[in-house]
XYZ file of C-alpha atoms in Angstrom:
237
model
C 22.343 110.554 181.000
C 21.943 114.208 181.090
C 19.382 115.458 184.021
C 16.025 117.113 182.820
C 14.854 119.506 185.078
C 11.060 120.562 184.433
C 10.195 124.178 185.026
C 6.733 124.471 186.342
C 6.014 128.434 185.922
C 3.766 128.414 182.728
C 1.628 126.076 184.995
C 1.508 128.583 187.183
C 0.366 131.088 185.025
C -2.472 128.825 183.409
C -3.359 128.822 186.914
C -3.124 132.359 188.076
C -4.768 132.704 184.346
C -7.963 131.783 185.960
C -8.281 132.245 189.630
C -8.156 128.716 192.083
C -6.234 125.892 191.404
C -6.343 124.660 188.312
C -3.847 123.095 186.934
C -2.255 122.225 190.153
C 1.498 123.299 190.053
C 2.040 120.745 192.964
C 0.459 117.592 191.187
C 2.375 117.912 187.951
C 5.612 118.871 189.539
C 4.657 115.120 191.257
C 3.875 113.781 187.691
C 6.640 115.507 186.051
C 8.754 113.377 188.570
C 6.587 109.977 187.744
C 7.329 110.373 184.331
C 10.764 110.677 184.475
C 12.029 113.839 185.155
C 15.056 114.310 186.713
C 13.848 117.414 189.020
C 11.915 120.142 188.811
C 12.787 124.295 188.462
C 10.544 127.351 189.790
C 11.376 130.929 188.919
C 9.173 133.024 191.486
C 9.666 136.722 190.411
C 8.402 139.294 193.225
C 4.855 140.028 191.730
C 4.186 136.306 191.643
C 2.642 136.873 188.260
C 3.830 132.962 188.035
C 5.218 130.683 191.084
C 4.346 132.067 194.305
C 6.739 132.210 197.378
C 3.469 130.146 198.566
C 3.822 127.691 195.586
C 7.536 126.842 196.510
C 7.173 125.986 200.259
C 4.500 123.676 198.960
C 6.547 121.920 196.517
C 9.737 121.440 198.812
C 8.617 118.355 200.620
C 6.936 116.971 197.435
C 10.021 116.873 195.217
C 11.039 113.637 195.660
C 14.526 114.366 192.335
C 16.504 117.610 192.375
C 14.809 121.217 193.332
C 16.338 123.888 191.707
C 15.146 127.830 192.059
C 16.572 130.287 189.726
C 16.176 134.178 190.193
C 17.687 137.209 190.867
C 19.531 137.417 194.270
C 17.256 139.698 195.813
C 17.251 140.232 199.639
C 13.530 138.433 199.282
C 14.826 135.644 197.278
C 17.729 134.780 199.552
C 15.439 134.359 202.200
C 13.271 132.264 200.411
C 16.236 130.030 199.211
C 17.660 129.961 202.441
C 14.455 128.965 204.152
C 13.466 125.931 201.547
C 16.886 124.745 201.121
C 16.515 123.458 197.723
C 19.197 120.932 196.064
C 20.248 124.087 193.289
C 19.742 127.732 193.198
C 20.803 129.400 190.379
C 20.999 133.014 189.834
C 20.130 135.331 186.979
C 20.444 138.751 186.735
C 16.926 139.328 185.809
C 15.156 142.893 186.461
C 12.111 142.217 188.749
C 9.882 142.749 185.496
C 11.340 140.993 182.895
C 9.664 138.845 180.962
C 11.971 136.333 180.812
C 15.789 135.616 181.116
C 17.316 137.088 178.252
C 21.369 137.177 179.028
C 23.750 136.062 181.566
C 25.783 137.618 184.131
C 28.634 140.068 183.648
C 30.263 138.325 186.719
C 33.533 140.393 186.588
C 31.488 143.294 187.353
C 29.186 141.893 189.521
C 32.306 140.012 191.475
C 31.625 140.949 195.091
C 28.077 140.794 195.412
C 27.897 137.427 193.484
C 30.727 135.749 195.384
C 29.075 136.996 198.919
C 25.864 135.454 197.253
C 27.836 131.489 196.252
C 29.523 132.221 200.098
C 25.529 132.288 201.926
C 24.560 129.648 199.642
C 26.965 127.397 199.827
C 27.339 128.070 203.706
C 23.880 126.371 204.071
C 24.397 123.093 201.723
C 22.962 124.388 198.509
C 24.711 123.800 195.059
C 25.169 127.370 193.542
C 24.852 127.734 189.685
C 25.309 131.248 188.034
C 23.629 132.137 184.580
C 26.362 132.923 181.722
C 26.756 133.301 178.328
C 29.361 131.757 176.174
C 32.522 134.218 176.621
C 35.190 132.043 178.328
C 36.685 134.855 180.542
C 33.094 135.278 182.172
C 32.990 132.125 182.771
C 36.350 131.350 184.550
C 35.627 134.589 186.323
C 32.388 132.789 187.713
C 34.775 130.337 188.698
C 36.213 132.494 191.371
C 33.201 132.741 193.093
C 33.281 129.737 193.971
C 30.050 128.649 192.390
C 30.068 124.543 191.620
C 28.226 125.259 188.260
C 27.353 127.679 185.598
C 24.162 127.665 183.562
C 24.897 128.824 179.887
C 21.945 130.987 178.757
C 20.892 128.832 175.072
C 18.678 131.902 173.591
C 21.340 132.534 171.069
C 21.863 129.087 170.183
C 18.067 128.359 169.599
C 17.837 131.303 167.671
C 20.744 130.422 164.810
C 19.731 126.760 165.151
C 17.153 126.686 161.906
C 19.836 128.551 159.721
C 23.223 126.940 160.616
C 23.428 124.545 163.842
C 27.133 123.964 163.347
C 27.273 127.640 163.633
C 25.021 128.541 166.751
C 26.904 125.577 168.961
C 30.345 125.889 168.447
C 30.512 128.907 171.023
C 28.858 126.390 173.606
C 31.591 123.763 172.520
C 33.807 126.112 173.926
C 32.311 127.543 176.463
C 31.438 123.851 177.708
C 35.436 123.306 177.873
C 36.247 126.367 179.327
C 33.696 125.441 182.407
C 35.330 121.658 182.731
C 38.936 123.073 182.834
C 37.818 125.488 185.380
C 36.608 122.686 187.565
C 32.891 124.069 187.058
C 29.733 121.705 186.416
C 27.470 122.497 182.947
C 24.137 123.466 183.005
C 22.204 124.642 179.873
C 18.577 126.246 179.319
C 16.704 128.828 177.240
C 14.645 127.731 174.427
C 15.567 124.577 174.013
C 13.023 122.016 172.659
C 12.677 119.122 170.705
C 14.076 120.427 167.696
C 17.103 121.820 168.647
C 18.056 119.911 171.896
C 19.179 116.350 170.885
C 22.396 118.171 168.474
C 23.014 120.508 171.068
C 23.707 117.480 173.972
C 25.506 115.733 170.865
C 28.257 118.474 170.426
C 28.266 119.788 173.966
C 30.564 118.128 176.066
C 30.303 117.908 180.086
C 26.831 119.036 180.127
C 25.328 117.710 183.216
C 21.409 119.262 183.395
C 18.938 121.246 181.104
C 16.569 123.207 182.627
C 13.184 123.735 180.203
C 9.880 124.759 180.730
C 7.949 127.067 178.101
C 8.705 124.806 174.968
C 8.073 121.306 177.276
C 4.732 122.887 178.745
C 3.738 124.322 175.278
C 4.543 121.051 173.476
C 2.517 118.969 176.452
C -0.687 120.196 174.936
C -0.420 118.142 171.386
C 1.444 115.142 172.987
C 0.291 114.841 176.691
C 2.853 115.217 179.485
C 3.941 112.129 180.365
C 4.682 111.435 176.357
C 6.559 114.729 175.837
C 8.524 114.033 179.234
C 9.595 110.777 177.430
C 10.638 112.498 174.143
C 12.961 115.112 175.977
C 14.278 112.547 178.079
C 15.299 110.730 174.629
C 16.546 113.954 173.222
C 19.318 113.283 176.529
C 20.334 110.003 175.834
């Protein structure tokens, strides 16, 4: 079975929407988990316009499956990281207002300051996945940096889906293999949802976790979120 990891952020900003505490990012992450979900993914950006650095000390003795915090490598996010001591970080090269992740790392370029990055990471116990796209040199090069996984960034994919699906996942066949011969674990996230995520588990080997929030949160208003939990978990069989 393929992990589901839940990202909580558009709870967050429902929240932060509205002032207080309502929804309450801590008590779904906790039902996210009682429903199934294989662990649960924050994305605090430095304005908190979303998670707060508040929000993910709070969760960290809650999470009972895998905690995983994605963001840019910032000075302020490695000492977050490196104070919770979640079970995944994994890093984007977002700008600090970006919407939302929109392409992977050029790791070549990037090579020193991402390997010192895996090196502090991995020096304190914490398994170190780095956001990619499909091109198999970029992703050997990640590789070198001794990260244990790379997450392949799925915007393109989702995006060709509805017009030719053989099409938009063959270059995540391949990146998939490149990643396994490289000795890498296979993560995957970025618009997938229950469309478009059963064929792309189907045809991607190796793949170990998908990380999804917008589309799981969104589709949690028709079907209720223990019910939509269940239908992405099924989408991962």
């Amino acid at each position: 079975m393929i992990n589901l990891s839940v990202n909580v952020n558009k709870i967050a900003t429902l929240r932060n929407a509205r002032g207080g505490n309502i929804p309450n990012v801590q008590q779904v992450a906790m039902d996210c988990e009682r429903f199934g979900a294989d662990g649960i993914t924050v994305h605090p950006r430095p304005d908190e316009r979303h998670i707060r650095r508040s929000d993910v000390f709070a969760l960290r003795p809650l999470v009972r499956t895998e905690f995983n915090i994605e963001g840019y490598p910032s000075e302020q996010f490695m000492d977050l990281v490196l104070s919770v001591r979640p079970t995944q970080a994994t890093l984007v090269p977002d700008a600090p207002d970006a919407l939302t992740s929109s392409a992977g790392w050029n790791v070549e370029a990037n090579m020193e300051f991402l390997t010192d990055i895996v090196d502090r990471l991995k020096e304190a116990g914490i398994r170190t996945s780095i956001f990619v796209g499909t091109d198999v040199d970029n992703i050997r090069a990640a590789a070198r940096t001794g990260a244990d996984r790379v997450e392949l960034y799925t915007g393109p994919y989702a995006e060709e889906f509805d017009e030719n699906p053989e099409r938009a996942v063959a270059p995540f066949v391949v990146a998939a293999q490149a990643a396994h011969n490289v000795g890498m674990g296979l993560n995957a996230g970025h618009d997938l949802n229950l469309n478009n995520l059963k064929f792309f588990q189907q045809h991607v080997p190796y793949l170990a976790e998908v990380s999804i929030g917008h589309a799981l949160i969104a589709d949690a208003l028709y079907l209720g979120l223990e019910a939509t939990i269940k239908a992405y978990k099924e989408c991962l069989k």
